[in-house]
Amino acid sequence: MKNIVSVQSTVLNDKVGNHAARSILSSRGYKFYEIPTVILTSHKGVKNTIQISDNNLNPWIIFKKVKQTYKLSLNDLTIVGYTPNLKVSKLISKIIKIQNRVILDPVMGDIGIGLYVEKDVANFFKKIMTKVKYISANFFEWSYLNNKDVINYNLGEIIADLKSFTKRFNSQVLIRSVPKNKKLINILCNKNDIFIIETPYINFKERFHGAGDQSTALYAHYISKKNTTRQILENVTNDIYSILLENKAYAKLERRKFRAKNLNNL
């Protein structure tokens, strides 16, 4: 049984952060170790959410104790997600420094919302993104990390930036929900391969919280299974699409399997 370490928010009332990762990964047979970065009563996008901060909630100290208690390996996949402030980001950077296989989910904003973290936290993600093996980001987050405007950031530029970044830093990057012609595109790129998948846009009446966190957990799962680049993208996309369909009660969208398109020759 493999280990997964998850360094994210602990949220009391929504399936996001560590709760989302646990729901995905525990059911798939992983030993799941949860390191809270903050405690929230609900998702940050929910009105009247309370953020419960405490000086004793130190993710670096918790990580060290968990690592010692359960004999965790430096090669255990480690998800790093929501970071509430610069103080915590500095503590998390210590975890990133010693773990060999980190999946960074730079939780900081979305299209239609903008940033919902302080700029110093967003800039922390800019610095640390070059230090990790894997990145799982939505389109807004990838655009911000690359100093691009989501309105004018076309698919050709995104692909060129992904190829350049992954070759330079020997990493793999999953970009979720790039809008194009009333569809959404997911992209997975490493220094050798790049694939894309188009899915229908689902018009939820209310914003669905946790899809990104669950996608990142699925990404961790298929990395652990040593899927190919194409298989990882297809499996993550198809799984999260099924989860989204289960959580809507109106638009009639067919259940289907999406196939990835190879862009290696572009």
Coordinates of C-alpha atoms in Angstrom, one line a residue:
M1 CA 0.0 0.0 0.0
K2 CA 1.5 3.3 -1.1
N3 CA 1.6 6.6 0.9
I4 CA 0.2 9.9 -0.1
V5 CA 1.0 13.0 1.9
S6 CA -1.5 15.9 1.5
V7 CA -0.6 19.4 2.7
Q8 CA -3.7 21.5 2.2
S9 CA -6.6 23.1 4.0
T10 CA -8.8 21.1 6.4
V11 CA -12.3 22.2 5.6
L12 CA -15.2 21.3 7.9
N13 CA -18.2 21.4 5.6
D14 CA -17.2 20.9 1.9
K15 CA -15.4 18.2 0.0
V16 CA -12.3 20.4 -0.8
G17 CA -8.7 20.4 0.2
N18 CA -7.6 17.5 2.3
H19 CA -11.2 16.2 2.6
A20 CA -11.4 16.0 -1.2
A21 CA -8.0 14.3 -1.5
R22 CA -8.9 11.8 1.2
S23 CA -12.2 10.9 -0.4
I24 CA -10.4 10.1 -3.7
L25 CA -7.3 8.4 -2.4
S26 CA -8.4 6.5 0.6
S27 CA -11.0 4.7 -1.4
R28 CA -8.3 3.7 -3.9
G29 CA -6.2 1.9 -1.2
Y30 CA -3.6 4.6 -0.2
K31 CA -2.4 5.3 3.2
F32 CA -3.3 9.0 3.5
Y33 CA -1.5 11.4 5.7
E34 CA -3.2 14.8 6.1
I35 CA -1.2 17.9 7.0
P36 CA -3.5 20.9 7.6
T37 CA -2.3 24.3 6.5
V38 CA -5.4 26.0 7.9
I39 CA -8.8 25.1 9.2
L40 CA -11.9 26.5 7.4
T41 CA -15.5 26.1 8.2
S42 CA -16.2 26.0 4.4
H43 CA -14.7 26.7 1.0
K44 CA -13.1 30.2 0.7
G45 CA -15.6 31.1 -2.0
V46 CA -18.6 30.5 0.3
K47 CA -20.0 33.6 2.0
N48 CA -19.4 33.9 5.8
T49 CA -16.6 31.3 5.8
I50 CA -14.6 31.4 9.0
Q51 CA -10.8 30.8 8.8
I52 CA -9.5 29.5 12.0
S53 CA -5.8 30.3 12.4
D54 CA -3.6 29.2 15.3
N55 CA 0.1 29.7 15.8
N56 CA 0.3 26.0 16.9
L57 CA -1.0 24.9 13.5
N58 CA 2.5 24.6 12.0
P59 CA 2.5 22.3 8.9
W60 CA 6.3 21.9 9.1
I61 CA 6.2 20.6 12.6
I62 CA 3.2 18.4 11.9
F63 CA 4.9 17.0 8.8
K64 CA 8.1 16.1 10.7
K65 CA 6.2 14.3 13.4
V66 CA 4.0 12.4 10.9
K67 CA 7.1 11.5 8.9
Q68 CA 8.9 10.2 12.0
T69 CA 5.9 8.3 13.4
Y70 CA 4.9 6.6 10.1
K71 CA 8.4 6.3 8.6
L72 CA 7.4 8.2 5.5
S73 CA 9.8 8.2 2.5
L74 CA 11.3 11.2 0.7
N75 CA 9.9 9.6 -2.5
D76 CA 6.2 9.5 -1.2
L77 CA 4.0 11.6 -3.4
T78 CA 3.2 14.8 -1.6
I79 CA 0.3 17.1 -2.6
V80 CA 0.8 20.8 -1.7
G81 CA -2.4 22.9 -2.0
Y82 CA -4.1 25.9 -0.3
T83 CA -1.8 28.2 1.6
P84 CA -3.4 30.9 3.8
N85 CA -0.5 33.3 4.3
L86 CA 3.1 34.0 3.7
K87 CA 4.2 32.6 7.1
V88 CA 2.7 29.2 6.3
S89 CA 4.1 29.3 2.7
K90 CA 7.6 29.6 4.2
L91 CA 6.9 26.5 6.4
I92 CA 5.6 24.6 3.4
S93 CA 8.7 25.5 1.4
K94 CA 10.7 23.4 3.9
I95 CA 8.5 20.4 3.0
I96 CA 8.9 21.0 -0.7
K97 CA 12.7 21.2 -0.3
I98 CA 13.1 17.7 1.1
Q99 CA 10.3 15.7 -0.7
N100 CA 11.4 14.4 -4.1
R101 CA 8.0 14.1 -5.7
V102 CA 5.7 17.1 -5.0
I103 CA 2.5 17.8 -6.8
L104 CA 1.9 21.6 -6.5
D105 CA -1.7 22.7 -6.7
P106 CA -1.3 26.5 -6.6
V107 CA -4.8 27.2 -5.1
M108 CA -5.2 31.0 -5.4
G109 CA -8.0 32.0 -7.8
D110 CA -10.2 31.3 -10.8
I111 CA -11.8 33.0 -13.8
G112 CA -14.6 35.3 -12.7
I113 CA -13.2 35.5 -9.2
G114 CA -9.6 36.6 -9.6
L115 CA -7.2 36.0 -6.7
Y116 CA -8.6 34.9 -3.4
V117 CA -5.3 34.8 -1.6
E118 CA -2.9 37.6 -0.8
K119 CA -0.4 38.5 -3.6
D120 CA 2.6 37.5 -1.5
V121 CA 1.1 33.9 -1.4
A122 CA 0.5 34.0 -5.1
N123 CA 4.1 35.2 -5.7
F124 CA 5.3 32.4 -3.4
F125 CA 3.7 29.9 -5.8
K126 CA 5.5 31.7 -8.7
K127 CA 8.9 31.0 -7.0
I128 CA 8.2 27.5 -5.9
M129 CA 6.7 26.2 -9.2
T130 CA 10.2 25.7 -10.6
K131 CA 11.2 23.4 -7.6
V132 CA 8.5 20.7 -7.9
K133 CA 8.1 17.6 -10.1
Y134 CA 4.4 18.1 -10.9
I135 CA 2.0 21.0 -11.2
S136 CA -1.8 20.8 -11.3
A137 CA -3.3 24.2 -11.9
N138 CA -6.5 25.7 -13.4
F139 CA -6.2 28.1 -16.4
F140 CA -6.4 31.2 -14.3
E141 CA -3.6 30.0 -12.0
W142 CA -1.3 28.9 -14.8
S143 CA -1.9 32.3 -16.5
Y144 CA -1.0 34.2 -13.3
L145 CA 2.1 32.1 -12.7
N146 CA 3.3 33.0 -16.2
N147 CA 2.3 36.7 -16.0
K148 CA -0.3 36.3 -18.7
D149 CA -3.8 37.8 -19.1
V150 CA -6.5 35.0 -19.3
I151 CA -8.4 37.1 -21.9
N152 CA -5.5 37.3 -24.4
Y153 CA -3.7 34.0 -23.6
N154 CA -4.4 31.8 -26.6
L155 CA -3.9 28.1 -26.9
G156 CA -0.8 28.3 -29.1
E157 CA 0.9 30.5 -26.5
I158 CA -0.2 28.1 -23.7
I159 CA 1.3 25.1 -25.5
A160 CA 4.5 26.9 -26.3
D161 CA 4.9 28.0 -22.6
L162 CA 4.2 24.5 -21.4
K163 CA 6.8 22.9 -23.6
S164 CA 9.4 25.5 -22.7
F165 CA 8.7 25.2 -19.0
T166 CA 8.6 21.5 -18.7
K167 CA 11.8 21.1 -20.7
R168 CA 13.6 23.7 -18.7
F169 CA 12.6 22.3 -15.3
N170 CA 12.1 18.6 -16.2
S171 CA 8.6 18.7 -14.8
Q172 CA 5.1 17.7 -15.8
V173 CA 2.2 20.1 -15.8
L174 CA -1.6 19.5 -15.8
I175 CA -3.7 22.6 -16.9
R176 CA -7.4 22.3 -16.2
S177 CA -10.4 24.0 -17.7
V178 CA -9.0 26.2 -20.5
P179 CA -12.1 27.8 -22.1
K180 CA -12.5 27.5 -25.9
N181 CA -15.6 27.9 -28.0
K182 CA -18.1 26.8 -25.2
K183 CA -15.9 23.9 -24.3
L184 CA -13.1 23.3 -21.8
I185 CA -9.7 21.9 -22.6
N186 CA -7.4 20.0 -20.2
I187 CA -3.7 19.8 -21.1
L188 CA -0.9 17.6 -19.8
C189 CA 2.7 18.3 -20.8
N190 CA 6.1 17.0 -19.9
K191 CA 9.5 17.5 -21.6
N192 CA 8.7 14.6 -24.0
D193 CA 4.9 14.7 -24.6
I194 CA 1.9 17.0 -24.7
F195 CA -1.8 15.9 -25.0
I196 CA -5.1 17.8 -24.9
I197 CA -8.7 16.8 -24.3
E198 CA -11.9 18.8 -25.0
T199 CA -14.9 18.4 -22.8
P200 CA -18.3 20.1 -22.8
Y201 CA -18.8 23.2 -20.6
I202 CA -21.1 22.4 -17.7
N203 CA -23.2 25.4 -16.7
F204 CA -23.8 24.9 -13.0
K205 CA -26.3 27.1 -11.3
E206 CA -23.9 27.5 -8.4
R207 CA -20.1 27.2 -8.6
F208 CA -18.9 23.7 -7.9
H209 CA -16.3 23.7 -5.2
G210 CA -13.6 21.1 -5.0
A211 CA -13.3 20.0 -8.6
G212 CA -9.7 21.2 -8.8
D213 CA -8.7 19.5 -5.5
Q214 CA -10.3 16.2 -6.6
S215 CA -8.6 16.5 -10.0
T216 CA -5.3 16.9 -8.3
A217 CA -5.9 13.9 -6.1
L218 CA -6.8 11.8 -9.2
Y219 CA -3.7 13.1 -10.9
A220 CA -1.7 11.8 -7.9
H221 CA -3.4 8.4 -8.2
Y222 CA -2.6 8.0 -11.9
I223 CA 1.0 9.2 -11.4
S224 CA 1.4 6.6 -8.7
K225 CA 0.0 3.9 -11.1
K226 CA 2.7 4.8 -13.6
N227 CA 0.3 5.6 -16.4
T228 CA 1.6 7.1 -19.6
T229 CA 1.1 10.8 -20.2
R230 CA -1.9 10.1 -22.4
Q231 CA -3.4 7.7 -19.9
I232 CA -3.0 10.1 -17.0
L233 CA -4.9 12.9 -18.9
E234 CA -7.6 10.6 -20.1
N235 CA -8.2 9.0 -16.8
V236 CA -8.2 12.2 -14.7
T237 CA -10.5 13.9 -17.2
N238 CA -13.0 11.0 -17.5
D239 CA -13.1 10.5 -13.7
I240 CA -13.6 14.1 -12.8
Y241 CA -16.2 14.5 -15.6
S242 CA -18.2 11.6 -14.0
I243 CA -17.9 13.2 -10.6
L244 CA -19.2 16.5 -12.0
L245 CA -22.2 14.8 -13.7
E246 CA -23.1 13.1 -10.4
N247 CA -23.3 16.5 -8.7
K248 CA -25.6 18.3 -11.2
A249 CA -29.3 18.0 -11.4
Y250 CA -30.3 19.6 -14.6
A251 CA -28.4 19.9 -17.9
K252 CA -28.7 16.7 -19.9
L253 CA -25.1 15.7 -20.7
E254 CA -24.3 12.2 -21.9
R255 CA -21.8 10.0 -20.1
R256 CA -18.9 9.4 -22.4
K257 CA -15.2 8.6 -22.6
F258 CA -12.9 11.3 -23.8
R259 CA -9.8 10.6 -25.7
A260 CA -6.6 12.7 -25.7
K261 CA -5.1 14.3 -28.8
N262 CA -1.4 14.2 -29.3
L263 CA 0.3 17.6 -29.9
N264 CA 3.9 16.4 -29.9
N265 CA 4.5 17.5 -33.5
L266 CA 3.3 21.1 -33.0

